[in-house]
mmCIF file of C-alpha atoms in Angstrom:
data_model
loop_
_atom_site.group_PDB
_atom_site.id
_atom_site.type_symbol
_atom_site.label_atom_id
_atom_site.label_comp_id
_atom_site.label_asym_id
_atom_site.label_seq_id
_atom_site.Cartn_x
_atom_site.Cartn_y
_atom_site.Cartn_z
ATOM 1 C CA UNK A 1 0.000 0.000 0.000
ATOM 2 C CA UNK A 2 1.191 3.503 -0.811
ATOM 3 C CA UNK A 3 2.240 5.643 2.132
ATOM 4 C CA UNK A 4 2.255 9.398 2.545
ATOM 5 C CA UNK A 5 4.410 11.571 4.775
ATOM 6 C CA UNK A 6 2.699 13.031 7.831
ATOM 7 C CA UNK A 7 3.495 16.733 7.671
ATOM 8 C CA UNK A 8 7.236 17.348 7.949
ATOM 9 C CA UNK A 9 7.695 14.398 10.293
ATOM 10 C CA UNK A 10 9.487 11.114 9.764
ATOM 11 C CA UNK A 11 6.177 9.268 9.947
ATOM 12 C CA UNK A 12 4.745 7.707 6.795
ATOM 13 C CA UNK A 13 1.222 6.340 6.959
ATOM 14 C CA UNK A 14 -0.865 4.204 4.630
ATOM 15 C CA UNK A 15 -3.263 6.026 2.311
ATOM 16 C CA UNK A 16 -6.198 4.331 4.002
ATOM 17 C CA UNK A 17 -6.212 3.621 7.707
ATOM 18 C CA UNK A 18 -8.383 2.057 10.363
ATOM 19 C CA UNK A 19 -10.327 4.213 12.769
ATOM 20 C CA UNK A 20 -10.862 1.924 15.731
ATOM 21 C CA UNK A 21 -13.827 3.611 17.406
ATOM 22 C CA UNK A 22 -16.345 1.294 15.694
ATOM 23 C CA UNK A 23 -14.620 -1.962 16.620
ATOM 24 C CA UNK A 24 -16.737 -2.568 19.702
ATOM 25 C CA UNK A 25 -15.730 -4.417 22.842
ATOM 26 C CA UNK A 26 -15.683 -7.999 21.520
ATOM 27 C CA UNK A 27 -11.924 -8.482 21.734
ATOM 28 C CA UNK A 28 -11.629 -11.422 19.354
ATOM 29 C CA UNK A 29 -13.828 -9.842 16.697
ATOM 30 C CA UNK A 30 -11.940 -6.556 16.948
ATOM 31 C CA UNK A 31 -8.592 -8.331 16.769
ATOM 32 C CA UNK A 32 -9.623 -10.209 13.607
ATOM 33 C CA UNK A 33 -10.532 -6.903 11.928
ATOM 34 C CA UNK A 34 -7.252 -5.294 12.979
ATOM 35 C CA UNK A 35 -5.263 -8.343 11.854
ATOM 36 C CA UNK A 36 -6.872 -8.301 8.407
ATOM 37 C CA UNK A 37 -6.305 -4.546 8.048
ATOM 38 C CA UNK A 38 -2.633 -4.857 8.949
ATOM 39 C CA UNK A 39 -2.151 -7.864 6.664
ATOM 40 C CA UNK A 40 -3.589 -5.768 3.814
ATOM 41 C CA UNK A 41 -0.888 -3.129 4.319
ATOM 42 C CA UNK A 42 -2.584 -0.629 6.608
ATOM 43 C CA UNK A 43 -0.017 0.696 9.076
ATOM 44 C CA UNK A 44 -1.938 3.472 10.856
ATOM 45 C CA UNK A 45 -4.460 2.726 13.604
ATOM 46 C CA UNK A 46 -6.384 5.602 15.164
ATOM 47 C CA UNK A 47 -7.932 5.370 18.612
ATOM 48 C CA UNK A 48 -8.659 7.629 21.607
ATOM 49 C CA UNK A 49 -8.679 7.337 25.362
ATOM 50 C CA UNK A 50 -12.405 8.196 25.363
ATOM 51 C CA UNK A 51 -13.478 5.323 23.089
ATOM 52 C CA UNK A 52 -15.269 2.846 25.327
ATOM 53 C CA UNK A 53 -13.610 4.681 28.223
ATOM 54 C CA UNK A 54 -10.174 3.203 27.603
ATOM 55 C CA UNK A 55 -11.216 -0.268 26.500
ATOM 56 C CA UNK A 56 -10.581 0.533 22.836
ATOM 57 C CA UNK A 57 -6.965 1.429 23.544
ATOM 58 C CA UNK A 58 -6.555 -1.824 25.471
ATOM 59 C CA UNK A 59 -7.941 -3.869 22.575
ATOM 60 C CA UNK A 60 -5.680 -2.093 20.076
ATOM 61 C CA UNK A 61 -2.711 -2.611 22.376
ATOM 62 C CA UNK A 62 -3.321 -6.341 22.619
ATOM 63 C CA UNK A 63 -3.846 -6.653 18.857
ATOM 64 C CA UNK A 64 -0.533 -4.971 17.962
ATOM 65 C CA UNK A 65 1.566 -6.869 20.480
ATOM 66 C CA UNK A 66 4.679 -8.217 18.777
ATOM 67 C CA UNK A 67 4.557 -5.898 15.760
ATOM 68 C CA UNK A 68 4.518 -2.451 17.329
ATOM 69 C CA UNK A 69 7.655 -1.253 15.515
ATOM 70 C CA UNK A 70 5.998 -1.686 12.109
ATOM 71 C CA UNK A 71 2.998 0.492 12.949
ATOM 72 C CA UNK A 72 2.038 4.101 13.476
ATOM 73 C CA UNK A 73 -0.357 4.465 16.384
ATOM 74 C CA UNK A 74 -2.440 7.560 16.984
ATOM 75 C CA UNK A 75 -4.541 8.292 20.038
ATOM 76 C CA UNK A 76 -6.196 11.323 21.577
ATOM 77 C CA UNK A 77 -6.506 13.226 24.833
ATOM 78 C CA UNK A 78 -8.548 16.086 26.262
ATOM 79 C CA UNK A 79 -11.629 14.430 27.724
ATOM 80 C CA UNK A 80 -11.549 13.773 31.441
ATOM 81 C CA UNK A 81 -13.462 10.659 32.442
ATOM 82 C CA UNK A 82 -13.495 7.874 34.982
ATOM 83 C CA UNK A 83 -13.555 4.326 33.624
ATOM 84 C CA UNK A 84 -16.832 2.610 34.434
ATOM 85 C CA UNK A 85 -18.729 5.874 34.859
ATOM 86 C CA UNK A 86 -20.851 7.642 32.269
ATOM 87 C CA UNK A 87 -20.028 11.133 31.097
ATOM 88 C CA UNK A 88 -16.875 13.186 30.714
ATOM 89 C CA UNK A 89 -15.663 16.774 30.833
ATOM 90 C CA UNK A 90 -13.436 18.729 28.472
ATOM 91 C CA UNK A 91 -9.965 19.320 29.903
ATOM 92 C CA UNK A 92 -7.147 20.586 27.632
ATOM 93 C CA UNK A 93 -4.931 21.512 30.579
ATOM 94 C CA UNK A 94 -1.233 20.697 30.671
ATOM 95 C CA UNK A 95 -1.755 18.604 33.786
ATOM 96 C CA UNK A 96 -4.443 16.461 32.193
ATOM 97 C CA UNK A 97 -2.540 15.962 28.922
ATOM 98 C CA UNK A 98 0.600 14.843 30.727
ATOM 99 C CA UNK A 99 -1.349 12.527 32.992
ATOM 100 C CA UNK A 100 -3.470 11.216 30.121
ATOM 101 C CA UNK A 101 -0.490 10.093 28.078
ATOM 102 C CA UNK A 102 0.720 7.873 30.910
ATOM 103 C CA UNK A 103 -2.631 6.125 31.128
ATOM 104 C CA UNK A 104 -2.826 5.667 27.347
ATOM 105 C CA UNK A 105 0.669 4.190 27.240
ATOM 106 C CA UNK A 106 -0.342 1.592 29.818
ATOM 107 C CA UNK A 107 -3.532 0.676 27.987
ATOM 108 C CA UNK A 108 -1.757 0.456 24.631
ATOM 109 C CA UNK A 109 1.081 -1.579 26.112
ATOM 110 C CA UNK A 110 3.743 0.620 24.553
ATOM 111 C CA UNK A 111 6.371 3.083 25.722
ATOM 112 C CA UNK A 112 5.689 5.745 23.085
ATOM 113 C CA UNK A 113 2.820 7.091 20.981
ATOM 114 C CA UNK A 114 3.530 8.039 17.385
ATOM 115 C CA UNK A 115 0.806 10.679 17.033
ATOM 116 C CA UNK A 116 -0.836 12.227 20.083
ATOM 117 C CA UNK A 117 -3.834 14.398 19.249
ATOM 118 C CA UNK A 118 -5.909 16.919 21.151
ATOM 119 C CA UNK A 119 -9.405 15.462 20.933
ATOM 120 C CA UNK A 120 -11.377 18.606 20.105
ATOM 121 C CA UNK A 121 -10.759 22.145 21.215
ATOM 122 C CA UNK A 122 -12.340 25.592 21.388
ATOM 123 C CA UNK A 123 -11.022 29.057 20.747
ATOM 124 C CA UNK A 124 -11.284 29.738 24.503
ATOM 125 C CA UNK A 125 -8.921 26.907 25.488
ATOM 126 C CA UNK A 126 -5.557 27.675 27.124
ATOM 127 C CA UNK A 127 -3.813 26.805 23.846
ATOM 128 C CA UNK A 128 -0.333 27.864 24.890
ATOM 129 C CA UNK A 129 -0.583 25.553 27.884
ATOM 130 C CA UNK A 130 -1.814 22.654 25.763
ATOM 131 C CA UNK A 131 0.936 23.176 23.198
ATOM 132 C CA UNK A 132 3.567 23.336 25.943
ATOM 133 C CA UNK A 133 2.357 19.976 27.250
ATOM 134 C CA UNK A 134 2.703 18.329 23.842
ATOM 135 C CA UNK A 135 6.136 19.852 23.296
ATOM 136 C CA UNK A 136 7.255 18.558 26.702
ATOM 137 C CA UNK A 137 6.035 15.055 25.843
ATOM 138 C CA UNK A 138 8.052 15.133 22.612
ATOM 139 C CA UNK A 139 11.199 16.119 24.489
ATOM 140 C CA UNK A 140 10.563 13.330 26.991
ATOM 141 C CA UNK A 141 10.238 10.797 24.163
ATOM 142 C CA UNK A 142 6.739 9.740 25.169
ATOM 143 C CA UNK A 143 5.285 10.900 21.849
ATOM 144 C CA UNK A 144 6.876 11.303 18.437
ATOM 145 C CA UNK A 145 4.539 13.950 17.010
ATOM 146 C CA UNK A 146 1.330 15.722 17.895
ATOM 147 C CA UNK A 147 -1.749 17.075 16.161
ATOM 148 C CA UNK A 148 -5.354 18.046 16.787
ATOM 149 C CA UNK A 149 -8.707 16.511 15.933
ATOM 150 C CA UNK A 150 -11.050 19.365 15.066
ATOM 151 C CA UNK A 151 -13.670 20.591 12.621
ATOM 152 C CA UNK A 152 -13.401 24.217 13.778
ATOM 153 C CA UNK A 153 -11.485 26.449 11.328
ATOM 154 C CA UNK A 154 -10.838 29.142 13.932
ATOM 155 C CA UNK A 155 -9.192 26.621 16.264
ATOM 156 C CA UNK A 156 -7.227 25.005 13.444
ATOM 157 C CA UNK A 157 -5.879 28.365 12.258
ATOM 158 C CA UNK A 158 -4.634 29.193 15.752
ATOM 159 C CA UNK A 159 -2.763 25.891 16.028
ATOM 160 C CA UNK A 160 -1.241 26.447 12.594
ATOM 161 C CA UNK A 161 0.133 29.802 13.819
ATOM 162 C CA UNK A 162 1.190 28.801 17.319
ATOM 163 C CA UNK A 163 2.270 25.155 17.282
ATOM 164 C CA UNK A 164 4.304 22.468 15.551
ATOM 165 C CA UNK A 165 1.369 20.186 14.798
ATOM 166 C CA UNK A 166 1.995 17.742 11.954
ATOM 167 C CA UNK A 167 -1.658 16.825 11.407
ATOM 168 C CA UNK A 168 -5.287 17.788 11.708
ATOM 169 C CA UNK A 169 -7.941 15.091 11.859
ATOM 170 C CA UNK A 170 -11.145 16.492 10.433
ATOM 171 C CA UNK A 171 -14.406 15.258 8.979
ATOM 172 C CA UNK A 172 -14.139 15.304 5.188
ATOM 173 C CA UNK A 173 -15.981 13.528 2.404
ATOM 174 C CA UNK A 174 -17.549 14.222 -0.972
ATOM 175 C CA UNK A 175 -20.723 14.957 1.005
ATOM 176 C CA UNK A 176 -19.001 17.200 3.530
ATOM 177 C CA UNK A 177 -16.716 19.461 1.530
ATOM 178 C CA UNK A 178 -16.372 22.225 4.102
ATOM 179 C CA UNK A 179 -12.621 21.591 4.529
ATOM 180 C CA UNK A 180 -12.154 22.453 0.842
ATOM 181 C CA UNK A 181 -13.522 25.912 1.604
ATOM 182 C CA UNK A 182 -11.626 26.621 4.783
ATOM 183 C CA UNK A 183 -8.558 24.594 5.677
ATOM 184 C CA UNK A 184 -7.135 22.171 3.098
ATOM 185 C CA UNK A 185 -5.085 24.709 1.170
ATOM 186 C CA UNK A 186 -3.957 26.433 4.378
ATOM 187 C CA UNK A 187 -2.717 23.168 5.851
ATOM 188 C CA UNK A 188 -1.014 22.102 2.628
ATOM 189 C CA UNK A 189 0.817 25.436 2.438
ATOM 190 C CA UNK A 190 2.084 24.880 5.989
ATOM 191 C CA UNK A 191 3.117 21.237 5.457
ATOM 192 C CA UNK A 192 0.463 19.965 7.865
ATOM 193 C CA UNK A 193 -1.342 16.787 6.882
ATOM 194 C CA UNK A 194 -5.035 16.014 7.075
ATOM 195 C CA UNK A 195 -6.374 12.758 8.469
ATOM 196 C CA UNK A 196 -9.767 12.605 6.774
ATOM 197 C CA UNK A 197 -12.310 10.938 9.034
ATOM 198 C CA UNK A 198 -15.802 10.018 7.887
ATOM 199 C CA UNK A 199 -14.745 9.694 4.224
ATOM 200 C CA UNK A 200 -17.845 7.595 3.464
ATOM 201 C CA UNK A 201 -20.292 10.165 4.812
ATOM 202 C CA UNK A 202 -21.701 7.849 7.507
ATOM 203 C CA UNK A 203 -21.793 5.055 4.929
ATOM 204 C CA UNK A 204 -23.946 6.954 2.416
ATOM 205 C CA UNK A 205 -21.099 6.822 -0.125
ATOM 206 C CA UNK A 206 -20.276 3.177 0.571
ATOM 207 C CA UNK A 207 -21.196 0.222 -1.609
ATOM 208 C CA UNK A 208 -24.320 -0.160 0.525
ATOM 209 C CA UNK A 209 -25.052 3.546 0.430
ATOM 210 C CA UNK A 210 -28.664 3.556 -0.719
ATOM 211 C CA UNK A 211 -29.724 1.247 2.107
ATOM 212 C CA UNK A 212 -27.681 3.272 4.593
ATOM 213 C CA UNK A 213 -29.242 6.528 3.406
ATOM 214 C CA UNK A 214 -32.699 5.035 3.786
ATOM 215 C CA UNK A 215 -32.005 4.027 7.378
ATOM 216 C CA UNK A 216 -29.741 6.765 8.710
ATOM 217 C CA UNK A 217 -30.639 9.911 6.798
ATOM 218 C CA UNK A 218 -34.387 10.195 7.339
ATOM 219 C CA UNK A 219 -33.741 13.638 8.839
ATOM 220 C CA UNK A 220 -31.272 14.510 6.098
ATOM 221 C CA UNK A 221 -27.509 14.927 6.407
ATOM 222 C CA UNK A 222 -25.877 18.273 7.136
ATOM 223 C CA UNK A 223 -27.709 20.719 4.822
ATOM 224 C CA UNK A 224 -28.980 17.972 2.510
ATOM 225 C CA UNK A 225 -32.603 16.899 2.686
ATOM 226 C CA UNK A 226 -33.556 13.223 2.848
ATOM 227 C CA UNK A 227 -34.585 13.293 -0.823
ATOM 228 C CA UNK A 228 -31.300 14.916 -1.875
ATOM 229 C CA UNK A 229 -29.265 12.346 0.043
ATOM 230 C CA UNK A 230 -31.140 9.436 -1.510
ATOM 231 C CA UNK A 231 -30.666 10.942 -4.965
ATOM 232 C CA UNK A 232 -26.927 11.415 -4.431
ATOM 233 C CA UNK A 233 -26.550 7.900 -3.010
ATOM 234 C CA UNK A 234 -28.294 6.369 -6.030
ATOM 235 C CA UNK A 235 -26.248 8.382 -8.544
ATOM 236 C CA UNK A 236 -23.039 7.547 -6.682
ATOM 237 C CA UNK A 237 -23.859 3.855 -6.994
ATOM 238 C CA UNK A 238 -24.657 4.194 -10.698
ATOM 239 C CA UNK A 239 -21.319 5.690 -11.731
ATOM 240 C CA UNK A 240 -19.513 3.104 -13.853
ATOM 241 C CA UNK A 241 -15.756 3.547 -13.705
ATOM 242 C CA UNK A 242 -14.374 0.167 -12.577
ATOM 243 C CA UNK A 243 -14.350 1.215 -8.924
ATOM 244 C CA UNK A 244 -16.578 0.331 -6.031
ATOM 245 C CA UNK A 245 -18.547 3.258 -4.588
ATOM 246 C CA UNK A 246 -16.470 2.919 -1.435
ATOM 247 C CA UNK A 247 -13.185 3.093 -3.344
ATOM 248 C CA UNK A 248 -14.416 6.250 -5.103
ATOM 249 C CA UNK A 249 -15.249 7.890 -1.795
ATOM 250 C CA UNK A 250 -11.844 7.101 -0.339
ATOM 251 C CA UNK A 251 -10.059 8.255 -3.481
ATOM 252 C CA UNK A 252 -12.062 11.471 -3.519
ATOM 253 C CA UNK A 253 -10.638 12.737 -0.227
ATOM 254 C CA UNK A 254 -7.146 11.521 -1.080
ATOM 255 C CA UNK A 255 -7.175 13.586 -4.279
ATOM 256 C CA UNK A 256 -6.241 16.750 -2.374
ATOM 257 C CA UNK A 257 -2.488 16.837 -1.625
ATOM 258 C CA UNK A 258 -3.077 17.940 1.976
ATOM 259 C CA UNK A 259 -4.681 14.605 2.843
ATOM 260 C CA UNK A 260 -2.316 11.935 4.118
ATOM 261 C CA UNK A 261 -4.868 9.214 4.810
ATOM 262 C CA UNK A 262 -8.564 8.410 4.679
ATOM 263 C CA UNK A 263 -9.542 7.060 8.105
ATOM 264 C CA UNK A 264 -12.477 4.667 7.821
ATOM 265 C CA UNK A 265 -14.291 2.755 10.525
ATOM 266 C CA UNK A 266 -15.313 -0.901 10.379
ATOM 267 C CA UNK A 267 -17.522 -2.824 12.784
ATOM 268 C CA UNK A 268 -17.502 -6.014 10.694
ATOM 269 C CA UNK A 269 -15.227 -7.914 8.355
ATOM 270 C CA UNK A 270 -17.639 -7.184 5.516
ATOM 271 C CA UNK A 271 -17.241 -3.449 6.008
ATOM 272 C CA UNK A 272 -13.479 -3.821 6.184
ATOM 273 C CA UNK A 273 -13.327 -5.788 2.932
ATOM 274 C CA UNK A 274 -15.474 -3.156 1.224
ATOM 275 C CA UNK A 275 -12.957 -0.492 2.233
ATOM 276 C CA UNK A 276 -10.071 -2.663 1.089
ATOM 277 C CA UNK A 277 -11.563 -2.603 -2.429
ATOM 278 C CA UNK A 278 -9.623 0.673 -2.589
ATOM 279 C CA UNK A 279 -6.491 -1.406 -3.172
ATOM 280 C CA UNK A 280 -7.812 -2.797 -6.457
ATOM 281 C CA UNK A 281 -8.862 0.556 -7.907
ATOM 282 C CA UNK A 282 -6.878 2.610 -10.383
ATOM 283 C CA UNK A 283 -5.851 6.090 -9.256
ATOM 284 C CA UNK A 284 -8.581 8.709 -9.553
ATOM 285 C CA UNK A 285 -7.951 11.112 -12.432
ATOM 286 C CA UNK A 286 -9.066 14.733 -12.640
ATOM 287 C CA UNK A 287 -11.937 13.984 -15.002
ATOM 288 C CA UNK A 288 -13.581 11.469 -12.685
ATOM 289 C CA UNK A 289 -12.833 13.658 -9.662
ATOM 290 C CA UNK A 290 -14.733 16.535 -11.258
ATOM 291 C CA UNK A 291 -17.546 14.157 -12.152
ATOM 292 C CA UNK A 292 -17.870 13.171 -8.508
ATOM 293 C CA UNK A 293 -17.913 16.800 -7.445
ATOM 294 C CA UNK A 294 -20.921 17.512 -9.635
ATOM 295 C CA UNK A 295 -22.989 15.125 -7.545
ATOM 296 C CA UNK A 296 -22.700 17.225 -4.425
ATOM 297 C CA UNK A 297 -22.954 20.848 -3.490
ATOM 298 C CA UNK A 298 -20.488 22.947 -1.571
ATOM 299 C CA UNK A 299 -21.429 23.380 2.067
ATOM 300 C CA UNK A 300 -20.401 26.457 3.962
ATOM 301 C CA UNK A 301 -19.186 26.314 7.540
ATOM 302 C CA UNK A 302 -21.770 27.287 10.105
ATOM 303 C CA UNK A 303 -20.411 30.583 11.424
ATOM 304 C CA UNK A 304 -21.517 29.708 14.931
ATOM 305 C CA UNK A 305 -19.691 26.362 14.991
#
């Protein structure tokens, strides 16, 4: 599988990668999905301390035992929670970040994290304090690089100016093209990579997209009405270009040079195999890319977001 450089770092990650949030808590099932993904050439696994209140990190840690050096592991911090209790609070403080990394390292069964990400963020956060914490962790060798996971352009712009982030994880798909309006070019100009999450638009752009749209989009999706989503899903399925609908969706987000990887989720082996159809597809050319763009409309950022 092709790999792309993460910002200006020495990390190179596979063009498609596994977001582990959807794996669930069945350890054996989750491990089989991770094993298949890694065998297919995926080398980046993305998790977070908040997923299943730490259990997801533990499952990922057990699954990668014995092959840690071949992988790039990303996790996230910023949500303060107590395992076994519902609810959490936002905490981007230096103290919490430096304590959180220790707990994640234990759960992952490793002595370093390749990519440590702030799991959210607001413009009112103590950003300098958060950045100082990440920089300290780099100096201590507990993390190799750091980034943020955010859909807020105002927050992203501040981190571009103030920090040494190598990546931004943000929702991006052919259905949600807001990053094209606000951040992709900015990040590319600053050698900061995008980890595109949700590249299948909640499954609407997958090979089972029409059924998914019928079940999950009865209230619409973003600014699209239910009827518009169904129409797009049907047209997406009908495009004949020797690619699965899922492969097209993954290739769409990877077409922009700022994007390092398309991070998909999989709760079953069937979903994983559908995403792996990307490996059999020819590279997306400009003509087909423009054809895909005509199926959707540009969506502006909500100014109050």
